[in-house]
Short mmCIF file of C-alpha atoms in Angstrom, two decimals:
data_model
loop_
_atom_site.label_atom_id
_atom_site.label_comp_id
_atom_site.label_asym_id
_atom_site.label_seq_id
_atom_site.Cartn_x
_atom_site.Cartn_y
_atom_site.Cartn_z
CA UNK A 1232 -26.12 20.78 32.19
CA UNK A 1233 -24.51 23.97 33.37
CA UNK A 1234 -21.12 22.28 33.59
CA UNK A 1235 -21.57 20.99 30.05
CA UNK A 1236 -22.23 24.48 28.77
CA UNK A 1237 -19.20 25.75 30.67
CA UNK A 1238 -16.94 23.21 28.96
CA UNK A 1239 -18.25 24.21 25.55
CA UNK A 1240 -17.92 27.94 26.11
CA UNK A 1241 -14.53 27.49 27.76
CA UNK A 1242 -13.31 25.69 24.67
CA UNK A 1243 -14.54 28.45 22.40
CA UNK A 1244 -12.88 31.10 24.52
CA UNK A 1245 -9.59 29.21 24.76
CA UNK A 1246 -9.46 28.51 21.06
CA UNK A 1247 -10.44 32.03 20.20
CA UNK A 1248 -7.59 33.30 22.31
CA UNK A 1249 -5.33 31.32 19.99
CA UNK A 1250 -6.95 32.49 16.81
CA UNK A 1251 -4.10 31.38 14.64
CA UNK A 1252 -5.30 27.80 15.05
CA UNK A 1253 -8.54 28.71 13.24
CA UNK A 1254 -6.58 30.55 10.59
CA UNK A 1255 -4.15 27.70 10.12
CA UNK A 1256 -7.02 25.26 9.48
CA UNK A 1257 -8.52 27.76 7.04
CA UNK A 1258 -5.23 28.07 5.19
CA UNK A 1259 -4.89 24.29 5.23
CA UNK A 1260 -8.25 23.97 3.49
CA UNK A 1261 -7.40 26.73 1.03
CA UNK A 1262 -4.06 25.29 0.07
CA UNK A 1263 -5.27 21.69 -0.33
CA UNK A 1264 -8.27 22.79 -2.39
CA UNK A 1265 -6.01 24.89 -4.56
CA UNK A 1266 -3.69 21.92 -4.91
CA UNK A 1267 -6.58 19.81 -6.19
CA UNK A 1268 -7.41 22.64 -8.56
CA UNK A 1269 -3.83 22.83 -9.85
CA UNK A 1270 -3.55 19.08 -10.33
CA UNK A 1271 -6.81 18.78 -12.22
CA UNK A 1272 -6.87 22.06 -14.18
CA UNK A 1273 -10.32 21.24 -15.53
CA UNK A 1274 -13.81 20.65 -14.28
CA UNK A 1275 -14.23 17.48 -12.31
CA UNK A 1276 -16.70 14.68 -12.82
CA UNK A 1277 -19.04 14.38 -9.85
CA UNK A 1278 -17.32 11.18 -8.73
CA UNK A 1279 -13.96 12.94 -8.49
CA UNK A 1280 -15.60 16.02 -6.95
CA UNK A 1281 -17.05 13.78 -4.26
CA UNK A 1282 -13.80 11.90 -3.63
CA UNK A 1283 -11.65 15.03 -3.49
CA UNK A 1284 -14.06 16.86 -1.26
CA UNK A 1285 -14.20 14.09 1.33
CA UNK A 1286 -10.46 13.50 1.39
CA UNK A 1287 -9.82 17.21 1.92
CA UNK A 1288 -12.51 17.54 4.55
CA UNK A 1289 -11.32 14.40 6.35
CA UNK A 1290 -7.77 15.65 6.70
CA UNK A 1291 -8.89 19.14 7.71
CA UNK A 1292 -11.18 17.59 10.34
CA UNK A 1293 -8.35 15.47 11.73
CA UNK A 1294 -6.16 18.57 11.96
CA UNK A 1295 -8.88 20.63 13.56
CA UNK A 1296 -10.10 18.11 16.10
CA UNK A 1297 -6.64 17.04 17.15
CA UNK A 1298 -6.16 20.43 18.72
CA UNK A 1299 -8.92 19.79 21.22
CA UNK A 1300 -6.60 18.06 23.67
CA UNK A 1301 -3.20 18.99 22.35
CA UNK A 1302 -2.22 21.65 24.86
CA UNK A 1303 -3.96 20.38 27.90
CA UNK A 1304 -2.93 16.78 28.12
CA UNK A 1305 -1.22 16.92 31.45
CA UNK A 1306 -1.49 20.08 33.46
CA UNK A 1307 -5.03 21.09 32.70
CA UNK A 1308 -6.36 17.55 33.01
CA UNK A 1309 -5.36 17.72 36.63
CA UNK A 1310 -7.32 20.92 37.07
CA UNK A 1311 -10.40 19.50 35.36
CA UNK A 1312 -10.14 16.35 37.40
CA UNK A 1313 -11.24 18.04 40.57
CA UNK A 1314 -13.93 20.13 38.92
CA UNK A 1315 -15.94 18.04 36.53
CA UNK A 1316 -17.03 14.50 35.74
CA UNK A 1317 -15.16 13.00 32.77
CA UNK A 1318 -18.43 12.13 31.01
CA UNK A 1319 -19.37 15.81 30.96
CA UNK A 1320 -15.93 16.82 29.77
CA UNK A 1321 -15.99 14.46 26.79
CA UNK A 1322 -19.58 15.40 25.89
CA UNK A 1323 -18.69 19.08 26.03
CA UNK A 1324 -15.63 18.53 23.86
CA UNK A 1325 -17.61 16.48 21.37
CA UNK A 1326 -20.32 19.14 21.13
CA UNK A 1327 -17.67 21.82 20.68
CA UNK A 1328 -15.98 19.78 17.96
CA UNK A 1329 -19.34 19.06 16.34
CA UNK A 1330 -20.05 22.78 16.01
CA UNK A 1331 -16.49 23.41 14.86
CA UNK A 1332 -16.51 20.62 12.27
CA UNK A 1333 -19.94 21.59 10.93
CA UNK A 1334 -18.67 25.11 10.32
CA UNK A 1335 -15.48 23.71 8.83
CA UNK A 1336 -17.54 21.48 6.51
CA UNK A 1337 -19.53 24.49 5.38
CA UNK A 1338 -16.38 26.51 4.73
CA UNK A 1339 -14.77 23.60 2.90
CA UNK A 1340 -17.84 23.28 0.66
CA UNK A 1341 -17.74 27.00 -0.12
CA UNK A 1342 -14.01 27.10 -0.84
CA UNK A 1343 -14.07 23.85 -2.76
CA UNK A 1344 -17.14 24.94 -4.71
CA UNK A 1345 -15.56 28.28 -5.55
CA UNK A 1346 -12.73 26.54 -7.41
CA UNK A 1347 -14.43 23.36 -8.56
CA UNK A 1348 -18.05 24.39 -9.06
CA UNK A 1349 -21.17 23.28 -7.21
CA UNK A 1350 -22.53 20.15 -8.90
CA UNK A 1351 -24.97 19.54 -6.04
CA UNK A 1352 -28.32 18.31 -7.27
CA UNK A 1353 -30.07 18.12 -3.90
CA UNK A 1354 -28.47 20.54 -1.41
CA UNK A 1355 -30.71 19.46 1.47
CA UNK A 1356 -29.51 15.85 1.25
CA UNK A 1357 -25.90 16.97 0.94
CA UNK A 1358 -26.20 19.17 4.03
CA UNK A 1359 -27.80 16.31 5.98
CA UNK A 1360 -24.87 14.09 5.08
CA UNK A 1361 -22.44 16.84 6.08
CA UNK A 1362 -24.06 17.25 9.49
CA UNK A 1363 -24.18 13.50 10.16
CA UNK A 1364 -20.55 13.29 9.06
CA UNK A 1365 -19.54 16.10 11.42
CA UNK A 1366 -21.33 14.34 14.28
CA UNK A 1367 -19.67 10.96 13.68
CA UNK A 1368 -16.27 12.51 12.97
CA UNK A 1369 -16.37 14.63 16.11
CA UNK A 1370 -17.25 11.63 18.30
CA UNK A 1371 -14.35 9.54 17.01
CA UNK A 1372 -11.83 12.34 16.55
CA UNK A 1373 -12.33 13.77 20.03
CA UNK A 1374 -11.61 10.44 21.70
CA UNK A 1375 -8.66 9.75 19.42
CA UNK A 1376 -7.33 13.24 20.10
CA UNK A 1377 -7.41 12.42 23.80
CA UNK A 1378 -5.56 9.13 23.19
CA UNK A 1379 -2.98 10.81 20.96
CA UNK A 1380 -2.46 13.67 23.41
CA UNK A 1381 -1.92 11.18 26.22
CA UNK A 1382 0.42 9.08 24.09
CA UNK A 1383 2.83 11.97 23.67
CA UNK A 1384 3.91 13.95 20.71
CA UNK A 1385 4.08 11.59 17.79
CA UNK A 1386 2.84 13.91 15.01
CA UNK A 1387 1.60 11.08 12.79
CA UNK A 1388 -0.43 9.43 15.53
CA UNK A 1389 -3.78 11.29 15.21
CA UNK A 1390 -4.09 10.52 11.52
CA UNK A 1391 -2.94 6.92 11.85
CA UNK A 1392 -5.31 6.23 14.72
CA UNK A 1393 -8.39 7.99 13.47
CA UNK A 1394 -8.55 7.35 9.74
CA UNK A 1395 -9.00 3.56 9.90
CA UNK A 1396 -11.73 4.03 12.51
CA UNK A 1397 -13.49 6.47 10.20
CA UNK A 1398 -13.55 4.15 7.17
CA UNK A 1399 -17.01 2.69 7.85
CA UNK A 1400 -18.47 6.18 8.01
CA UNK A 1401 -16.51 7.47 5.04
CA UNK A 1402 -17.61 4.53 2.91
CA UNK A 1403 -21.27 5.07 3.76
CA UNK A 1404 -21.31 8.83 3.53
CA UNK A 1405 -19.34 9.12 0.32
CA UNK A 1406 -21.88 6.82 -1.30
CA UNK A 1407 -24.71 8.93 0.10
CA UNK A 1408 -23.17 12.23 -0.85
CA UNK A 1409 -22.52 11.01 -4.38
CA UNK A 1410 -26.24 10.33 -4.61
CA UNK A 1411 -26.83 13.76 -3.15
CA UNK A 1412 -24.75 15.20 -5.98
CA UNK A 1413 -26.49 13.30 -8.75
CA UNK A 1414 -30.06 13.44 -7.48
CA UNK A 1415 -31.37 12.09 -4.23
CA UNK A 1416 -34.37 10.01 -3.33
CA UNK A 1417 -35.16 10.07 0.38
CA UNK A 1418 -37.10 6.79 0.29
CA UNK A 1419 -34.38 4.78 -1.41
CA UNK A 1420 -31.59 6.14 0.72
CA UNK A 1421 -33.29 6.30 4.09
CA UNK A 1422 -31.72 2.99 5.15
CA UNK A 1423 -28.20 4.25 4.39
CA UNK A 1424 -28.95 7.49 6.25
CA UNK A 1425 -30.05 5.44 9.24
CA UNK A 1426 -26.85 3.40 9.04
CA UNK A 1427 -24.82 6.60 9.02
CA UNK A 1428 -26.74 8.00 11.98
CA UNK A 1429 -26.33 4.71 13.87
CA UNK A 1430 -22.60 4.71 13.18
CA UNK A 1431 -22.35 8.21 14.61
CA UNK A 1432 -24.42 7.13 17.62
CA UNK A 1433 -22.28 4.05 18.28
CA UNK A 1434 -19.12 6.16 18.10
CA UNK A 1435 -20.66 8.70 20.45
CA UNK A 1436 -21.62 6.02 22.94
CA UNK A 1437 -18.18 4.38 22.81
CA UNK A 1438 -16.41 7.70 23.34
CA UNK A 1439 -18.70 8.52 26.24
CA UNK A 1440 -18.16 5.14 27.90
CA UNK A 1441 -14.42 4.83 27.29
CA UNK A 1442 -13.19 8.33 28.04
CA UNK A 1443 -13.34 8.00 31.86
CA UNK A 1444 -10.74 5.22 31.59
CA UNK A 1445 -8.43 7.42 29.58
CA UNK A 1446 -7.85 10.46 31.63
CA UNK A 1447 -7.16 9.28 35.16
CA UNK A 1448 -3.50 8.82 35.88
CA UNK B 417 -5.36 -23.71 29.46
CA UNK B 418 -3.20 -26.39 30.99
CA UNK B 419 -1.76 -29.52 29.46
CA UNK B 420 -0.66 -30.63 26.07
CA UNK B 421 -3.83 -32.26 24.77
CA UNK B 422 -5.21 -29.15 23.03
CA UNK B 423 -1.92 -28.49 21.27
CA UNK B 424 -1.83 -32.06 19.96
CA UNK B 425 -5.48 -31.75 18.97
CA UNK B 426 -4.68 -28.53 17.11
CA UNK B 427 -1.84 -30.13 15.19
CA UNK B 428 -3.94 -33.19 14.31
CA UNK B 429 -6.89 -31.11 13.15
CA UNK B 430 -4.76 -28.77 11.02
CA UNK B 431 -2.78 -31.70 9.55
CA UNK B 432 -6.06 -33.50 8.81
CA UNK B 433 -7.49 -30.44 7.09
CA UNK B 434 -4.34 -29.92 5.02
CA UNK B 435 -4.07 -33.54 3.86
CA UNK B 436 -7.76 -34.22 3.37
CA UNK B 437 -8.17 -30.77 1.88
CA UNK B 438 -5.91 -31.86 -0.96
CA UNK B 439 -7.11 -35.46 -1.28
CA UNK B 440 -10.82 -35.25 -0.46
CA UNK B 441 -13.71 -35.20 -2.88
CA UNK B 442 -14.97 -31.79 -3.92
CA UNK B 443 -17.94 -30.93 -6.13
CA UNK B 444 -17.12 -29.87 -9.71
CA UNK B 445 -18.35 -26.36 -10.27
CA UNK B 446 -17.97 -23.85 -13.06
CA UNK B 447 -15.35 -21.15 -12.52
CA UNK B 448 -14.39 -22.46 -9.08
CA UNK B 449 -13.31 -25.96 -10.15
CA UNK B 450 -10.51 -27.24 -7.95
CA UNK B 451 -9.93 -23.84 -6.41
CA UNK B 452 -12.84 -24.57 -4.11
CA UNK B 453 -10.25 -26.28 -1.94
CA UNK B 454 -9.13 -22.84 -0.83
CA UNK B 455 -12.12 -23.00 1.48
CA UNK B 456 -10.03 -25.16 3.80
CA UNK B 457 -7.06 -22.81 3.83
CA UNK B 458 -8.52 -19.34 3.43
CA UNK B 459 -11.81 -19.12 5.32
CA UNK B 460 -10.54 -20.69 8.59
CA UNK B 461 -8.00 -17.85 8.79
CA UNK B 462 -10.83 -15.34 9.13
CA UNK B 463 -12.71 -17.42 11.66
CA UNK B 464 -9.63 -17.82 13.80
CA UNK B 465 -8.68 -14.16 13.32
CA UNK B 466 -12.07 -13.07 14.67
CA UNK B 467 -11.63 -15.48 17.58
CA UNK B 468 -8.21 -14.01 18.40
CA UNK B 469 -9.45 -10.41 18.12
CA UNK B 470 -12.40 -11.27 20.35
CA UNK B 471 -10.07 -12.71 22.99
CA UNK B 472 -7.88 -9.64 22.64
CA UNK B 473 -10.77 -7.26 23.22
CA UNK B 474 -11.98 -9.30 26.20
CA UNK B 475 -8.56 -8.99 27.80
CA UNK B 476 -8.56 -5.27 26.99
CA UNK B 477 -11.86 -4.85 28.81
CA UNK B 478 -10.45 -6.77 31.77
CA UNK B 479 -7.35 -4.57 31.74
CA UNK B 480 -9.45 -1.42 31.85
CA UNK B 481 -11.39 -2.83 34.78
CA UNK B 482 -8.36 -3.86 36.77
CA UNK B 483 -4.84 -3.48 35.43
CA UNK B 484 -2.39 -6.35 35.45
CA UNK B 485 0.69 -6.84 33.30
CA UNK B 486 -0.49 -10.30 32.22
CA UNK B 487 -3.91 -9.19 31.02
CA UNK B 488 -2.43 -6.41 28.92
CA UNK B 489 0.15 -8.82 27.53
CA UNK B 490 -2.55 -11.30 26.54
CA UNK B 491 -4.57 -8.57 24.84
CA UNK B 492 -1.49 -7.59 22.84
CA UNK B 493 -0.43 -11.12 21.94
CA UNK B 494 -3.91 -12.16 20.81
CA UNK B 495 -4.07 -9.08 18.60
CA UNK B 496 -0.66 -9.98 17.15
CA UNK B 497 -1.69 -13.54 16.42
CA UNK B 498 -4.95 -12.29 14.92
CA UNK B 499 -2.94 -9.99 12.68
CA UNK B 500 -0.70 -12.85 11.57
CA UNK B 501 -3.75 -14.98 10.73
CA UNK B 502 -5.36 -12.13 8.83
CA UNK B 503 -2.18 -11.67 6.77
CA UNK B 504 -2.26 -15.37 5.92
CA UNK B 505 -5.94 -15.07 5.05
CA UNK B 506 -5.23 -12.11 2.81
CA UNK B 507 -2.39 -13.93 1.01
CA UNK B 508 -4.38 -17.12 0.41
CA UNK B 509 -7.33 -15.03 -0.71
CA UNK B 510 -5.26 -12.97 -3.13
CA UNK B 511 -3.75 -16.09 -4.62
CA UNK B 512 -7.20 -17.57 -5.12
CA UNK B 513 -8.60 -14.34 -6.53
CA UNK B 514 -5.88 -14.22 -9.17
CA UNK B 515 -7.06 -17.56 -10.57
CA UNK B 516 -10.78 -17.07 -10.12
CA UNK B 517 -11.48 -13.39 -10.61
CA UNK B 518 -8.33 -12.71 -12.63
CA UNK B 519 -6.83 -10.09 -10.36
CA UNK B 520 -5.03 -10.05 -7.03
CA UNK B 521 -7.05 -7.15 -5.68
CA UNK B 522 -10.63 -6.09 -6.32
CA UNK B 523 -12.72 -3.46 -4.61
CA UNK B 524 -14.90 -6.04 -3.00
CA UNK B 525 -16.49 -5.02 0.34
CA UNK B 526 -14.92 -7.98 2.09
CA UNK B 527 -11.47 -7.09 0.80
CA UNK B 528 -11.97 -3.52 1.92
CA UNK B 529 -13.02 -4.83 5.30
CA UNK B 530 -9.84 -6.86 5.54
CA UNK B 531 -7.63 -3.96 4.56
CA UNK B 532 -9.34 -1.74 7.10
CA UNK B 533 -9.03 -4.35 9.84
CA UNK B 534 -5.33 -4.70 9.18
CA UNK B 535 -4.83 -0.92 9.15
CA UNK B 536 -6.75 -0.55 12.42
CA UNK B 537 -4.61 -3.14 14.15
CA UNK B 538 -1.42 -1.69 12.69
CA UNK B 539 -2.47 1.61 14.25
CA UNK B 540 -3.03 -0.27 17.51
CA UNK B 541 0.55 -1.58 17.38
CA UNK B 542 1.91 1.89 16.58
CA UNK B 543 -0.02 3.29 19.56
CA UNK B 544 1.46 0.66 21.85
CA UNK B 545 4.89 1.43 20.51
CA UNK B 546 4.67 5.13 21.27
CA UNK B 547 3.86 4.90 24.99
CA UNK B 548 6.52 3.99 27.52
CA UNK B 549 4.73 3.62 30.84
CA UNK B 550 3.15 0.11 30.95
CA UNK B 551 0.00 1.11 32.86
CA UNK B 552 -0.70 4.08 30.64
CA UNK B 553 0.03 1.94 27.61
CA UNK B 554 -2.46 -0.69 28.78
CA UNK B 555 -5.15 1.93 29.29
CA UNK B 556 -4.70 3.79 26.02
CA UNK B 557 -4.32 0.61 24.00
CA UNK B 558 -7.29 -0.97 25.77
CA UNK B 559 -9.57 1.93 24.91
CA UNK B 560 -8.39 1.91 21.31
CA UNK B 561 -8.74 -1.85 21.04
CA UNK B 562 -12.39 -1.78 22.12
CA UNK B 563 -13.13 0.99 19.65
CA UNK B 564 -11.22 -0.85 16.94
CA UNK B 565 -13.03 -4.12 17.53
CA UNK B 566 -16.47 -2.53 17.30
CA UNK B 567 -15.53 -0.72 14.08
CA UNK B 568 -14.07 -3.92 12.64
CA UNK B 569 -17.28 -5.82 13.33
CA UNK B 570 -19.28 -3.01 11.75
CA UNK B 571 -17.02 -3.03 8.74
CA UNK B 572 -16.76 -6.74 8.07
CA UNK B 573 -20.04 -7.88 9.57
CA UNK B 574 -22.64 -5.23 8.87
CA UNK B 575 -21.67 -2.99 5.96
CA UNK B 576 -21.01 -5.84 3.45
CA UNK B 577 -24.57 -7.05 3.96
CA UNK B 578 -25.82 -3.75 2.61
CA UNK B 579 -23.93 -4.04 -0.67
CA UNK B 580 -23.21 -6.69 -3.25
CA UNK B 581 -20.04 -8.67 -2.96
CA UNK B 582 -18.04 -10.72 -5.40
CA UNK B 583 -17.52 -13.26 -2.67
CA UNK B 584 -19.11 -16.66 -3.02
CA UNK B 585 -22.39 -16.69 -1.19
CA UNK B 586 -23.06 -12.94 -1.46
CA UNK B 587 -24.88 -10.89 -4.02
CA UNK B 588 -25.94 -13.68 -6.39
CA UNK B 589 -22.74 -15.14 -7.79
CA UNK B 590 -21.69 -18.78 -7.78
CA UNK B 591 -20.85 -19.48 -4.22
CA UNK B 592 -20.48 -21.82 -1.36
CA UNK B 593 -24.08 -21.26 -0.41
CA UNK B 594 -25.37 -22.86 -3.59
CA UNK B 595 -24.39 -26.34 -2.57
CA UNK B 596 -24.12 -25.25 1.02
CA UNK B 597 -20.86 -26.93 1.94
CA UNK B 598 -21.64 -30.45 0.80
CA UNK B 599 -21.27 -33.22 3.31
CA UNK B 600 -17.77 -34.26 2.13
CA UNK B 601 -16.41 -30.79 2.75
CA UNK B 602 -18.07 -29.86 6.00
CA UNK B 603 -16.03 -32.00 8.47
CA UNK B 604 -12.73 -30.92 6.92
CA UNK B 605 -13.75 -27.28 7.03
CA UNK B 606 -14.81 -27.38 10.67
CA UNK B 607 -11.66 -29.32 11.58
CA UNK B 608 -9.61 -26.57 9.96
CA UNK B 609 -11.46 -23.82 11.84
CA UNK B 610 -11.07 -25.45 15.25
CA UNK B 611 -7.50 -26.52 14.50
CA UNK B 612 -6.41 -23.03 13.50
CA UNK B 613 -8.04 -21.45 16.53
CA UNK B 614 -6.09 -23.86 18.75
CA UNK B 615 -2.87 -23.14 16.88
CA UNK B 616 -3.56 -19.43 17.31
CA UNK B 617 -3.97 -19.91 21.06
CA UNK B 618 -0.73 -21.84 21.15
CA UNK B 619 1.20 -19.16 19.26
CA UNK B 620 -0.15 -16.48 21.59
CA UNK B 621 0.76 -18.54 24.65
CA UNK B 622 4.32 -19.12 23.43
CA UNK B 623 4.78 -15.44 22.59
CA UNK B 624 3.45 -14.20 25.91
CA UNK B 625 5.64 -16.66 27.83
CA UNK B 626 8.62 -15.45 25.86
CA UNK B 627 7.82 -11.81 26.62
CA UNK B 628 7.28 -12.58 30.30
CA UNK B 629 10.64 -14.35 30.54
CA UNK B 630 12.53 -11.56 28.83
CA UNK B 631 10.67 -9.07 31.02
CA UNK B 632 11.64 -10.73 34.30
CA UNK B 633 15.30 -10.72 33.46
#
């Protein structure tokens, strides 16, 4: 437990030392949202709001999470290897990315809403979907970031590898969030929410089980 | 698998399904009419694709447990054959859809599932292409393959059951379930499924032998 906490806090400290990575993600969100604004030039229907929001958040999340292994693929792995069990390392990274992506989701909503308006009928449902999305995304993206970091520096690799794996979640959560935008009934949608949570759980379990095979050389 | 009998059996079964598929009796149904014969040419592709992907993921798990060049090669070749079969399934399906639904592509859950499956395995091939070291390649690709297989099953096996589909047999449209594969069609259909699985095995075996020979040189 202590080790786990150390991994999480270590990640925050390391990333904070390189603050420009946070800023670059922020600017990425700003510029893509503004691009959507420029292209549309008018208020969006809730369907387009939903679609644009998730595409922008997805790409920002891929960018953000990919950093989690990018500058420690080889040298620092060796250091970790003697200090910590791989299961704890991946759990710590996933928790770190979960916090990071949840904050990123919040910021994306605020920035996106500032330009495009907030057509959110039931905020509580929308936030639930956002949190479940961050959880599932972080589980998949952290493992894929490790694969991509190990595979060398092919800049397209993280997006190519992670986006198809995220489709099941995206499909479910965009449906849910659209209902969150237009008015949400917890009874009707509870089954979809459970599906989304289960998807996140399955991804989490797979990452946890498969990561130990990845990092030993 | 040793010997020639299963290859001959595969050829006989596929030839039988092709000839009898064109000559045999089929029920007359609205909308579907003669196009019901696509059942013999389209659906077996998916069955055999799943079989190939399953074999591929089994070899990936074996590779992660204990690396050998052969196991990794089999995992790769089965995935390649599965991809070939899924392309054939997509083409036959698109052709059929043009005459039955009036468009080559619809946003049907099963079609989405296919597209996602193909994208996932394309990403798998890209990943294999971008790593040089064979052991590292086997490990990274193995991890991704297991993840990919689970997500594929979720996408084509679980999510479509939660939504309506245009496909015969789902969501209350005229489908194969209505007459439940009448007795004239059933033997031909099963012959096609088994035959195509055997042909898939054969293709994978030929390919992996070819790779092994060119590797030893």
